[in-house]
């Protein structure tokens, strides 16, 4: 289904970190095979996801775009190995991470949530260092490297001078930076982001989008990024997958070979307008 | 205009508080001082004051009755509090973290919240005798049945996203409880401990009813036997004061230990 968009001037530069060659970095491989999700509802059943098959094998930012309530978070939680209490997830189908069926939290996969989930009882630095409190990462990463990684990521997200503040003392954007740093300090091969900038005001959202692009160059990985915002999908996506609603199926799937960062001016370009039209049409068809 | 969110200046709050306490003292002094209510039913404030001084230092005996009573009662509350925390907190955490443990233990714990623990006292006397073990056990039981469900509820109230996030970042289920759920629930657990200790101060007189040889409960009992109303009032006031002081100390300690909670 992947179909490269005919860009007027192919803006692909193999050396550019925005479009690295496949396998050039240690990005993880995600396979969703025939995913079906049903939830019990009013005595009957509600089919939320109906046969989604997807492969993410090229490193970059993969955007899952769909209207609210279409099942994006459900899909992302499966990739993160999060089980719903009392409901089988997925109902049928398999999720493979690096070729192996995923049944729970995977050490190469880290999630970032819309509401940050920063620990209120830990300072910024303690939040970022939290993974190193677990036996798993303490045994893998020595103290010196923990320090070095923490400093590097605090620098990258621009929170060095806020390190001893608590999350309650930070703005929404700063909180999302903490969440991003805490995820990236593990150098995950797969980063799952569920509408991470959805709770932010427009200007902070733009700043965070630019930051994500910049940070990604320093820590390239497989990013699966969920949004319901068409422009956000166009700005960030190396590939955009559009989900229809009730039940969710893949309505469209295309690659954007444009260098990043893309800005507001690019969003007015003829290519962006064409893509936006295409996306809007697919979302409308899905809703109909 | 009045509204429930009206911020009150500390000065105004203090003045209002002191005024109402003074008003009660005045009414008390009026009722007892004018002889409207006899000294057998209500001692005058100054009689209570001089009884307080006498109990603080008994020149004939050369010892402080009130001092010793306070030491004994405080010691009992302290030991029982220690036991309640050591037993009750882990139990509550286990119940909050595991629906299975909760299902198994809540029928044993929850009913006792409304059961009259005081009614258990005669039974406890049969089982444990009338010495120190009885007093400590009674205080322990009276408080632990409140503490355990409160600790459990504190754990259950931690939003699930912290569990998901900790597991996602490499924590085992056990680590997620230890490193995420418990620390986040700590302020509420501390509230539960504070409430449990307050309950113990209300039970101390009952605990010291049986075979009373030492303690504030005994002091009140003794005073009652000799119809010394003024001394009974002293005992009651001292217990109230001790409960207030422990409450203040523990609340301060809580703020010191969990500074992040007040910054929310
Ligand atoms: N545990 C659950 N039980 C029942 N229905 C659920 C559950 N989780 C999600 N749903 C339903 O599944 C649909 C998709 O939810 P979600 O994945 O959160 O959508 P999105 O993230 O795209 O907004 C919604 O209609 C929601 O009500
Ligand atoms: Mg969602």
mmCIF file of C-alpha atoms in Angstrom, chain A residues 82-83 85 105 109-111 117-121 130 133-135 137 166 168 182, chain B residues 160-162 164-171 175 179-180 183-184 259-260 263-264:
data_model
loop_
_atom_site.group_PDB
_atom_site.id
_atom_site.type_symbol
_atom_site.label_atom_id
_atom_site.label_comp_id
_atom_site.label_asym_id
_atom_site.label_seq_id
_atom_site.Cartn_x
_atom_site.Cartn_y
_atom_site.Cartn_z
ATOM 1 C CA UNK A 82 0.231 -2.523 27.452
ATOM 2 C CA UNK A 83 -2.565 -4.871 28.371
ATOM 3 C CA UNK A 85 -7.326 -5.160 32.375
ATOM 4 C CA UNK A 105 6.604 -4.195 27.784
ATOM 5 C CA UNK A 109 10.176 0.227 23.085
ATOM 6 C CA UNK A 110 9.383 3.353 25.114
ATOM 7 C CA UNK A 111 6.161 5.337 25.171
ATOM 8 C CA UNK A 117 2.909 10.877 33.143
ATOM 9 C CA UNK A 118 5.828 12.615 34.815
ATOM 10 C CA UNK A 119 6.272 11.578 38.414
ATOM 11 C CA UNK A 120 5.012 14.361 40.699
ATOM 12 C CA UNK A 121 7.290 13.217 43.510
ATOM 13 C CA UNK A 130 14.022 7.017 36.807
ATOM 14 C CA UNK A 133 16.394 2.720 39.260
ATOM 15 C CA UNK A 134 15.179 -0.531 37.744
ATOM 16 C CA UNK A 135 17.327 -3.598 37.995
ATOM 17 C CA UNK A 137 18.790 -0.812 33.317
ATOM 18 C CA UNK A 166 9.224 19.379 40.306
ATOM 19 C CA UNK A 168 4.147 20.864 39.080
ATOM 20 C CA UNK A 182 13.068 10.226 30.188
ATOM 21 C CA UNK B 160 -2.806 3.739 36.238
ATOM 22 C CA UNK B 161 -0.612 5.689 33.871
ATOM 23 C CA UNK B 162 2.220 5.661 36.454
ATOM 24 C CA UNK B 164 2.064 1.648 32.760
ATOM 25 C CA UNK B 165 4.910 4.127 32.494
ATOM 26 C CA UNK B 166 7.079 2.412 35.127
ATOM 27 C CA UNK B 167 6.559 -0.986 33.515
ATOM 28 C CA UNK B 168 7.324 0.541 30.126
ATOM 29 C CA UNK B 169 10.596 1.967 31.442
ATOM 30 C CA UNK B 170 11.834 -1.430 32.559
ATOM 31 C CA UNK B 171 10.361 -1.918 36.036
ATOM 32 C CA UNK B 175 9.551 -2.691 41.159
ATOM 33 C CA UNK B 179 9.449 2.516 42.884
ATOM 34 C CA UNK B 180 6.263 4.136 41.576
ATOM 35 C CA UNK B 183 6.245 6.741 46.577
ATOM 36 C CA UNK B 184 3.366 8.453 44.786
ATOM 37 C CA UNK B 259 7.674 18.834 49.709
ATOM 38 C CA UNK B 260 6.413 18.070 46.211
ATOM 39 C CA UNK B 263 3.744 22.417 45.390
ATOM 40 C CA UNK B 264 0.888 20.907 43.368
#
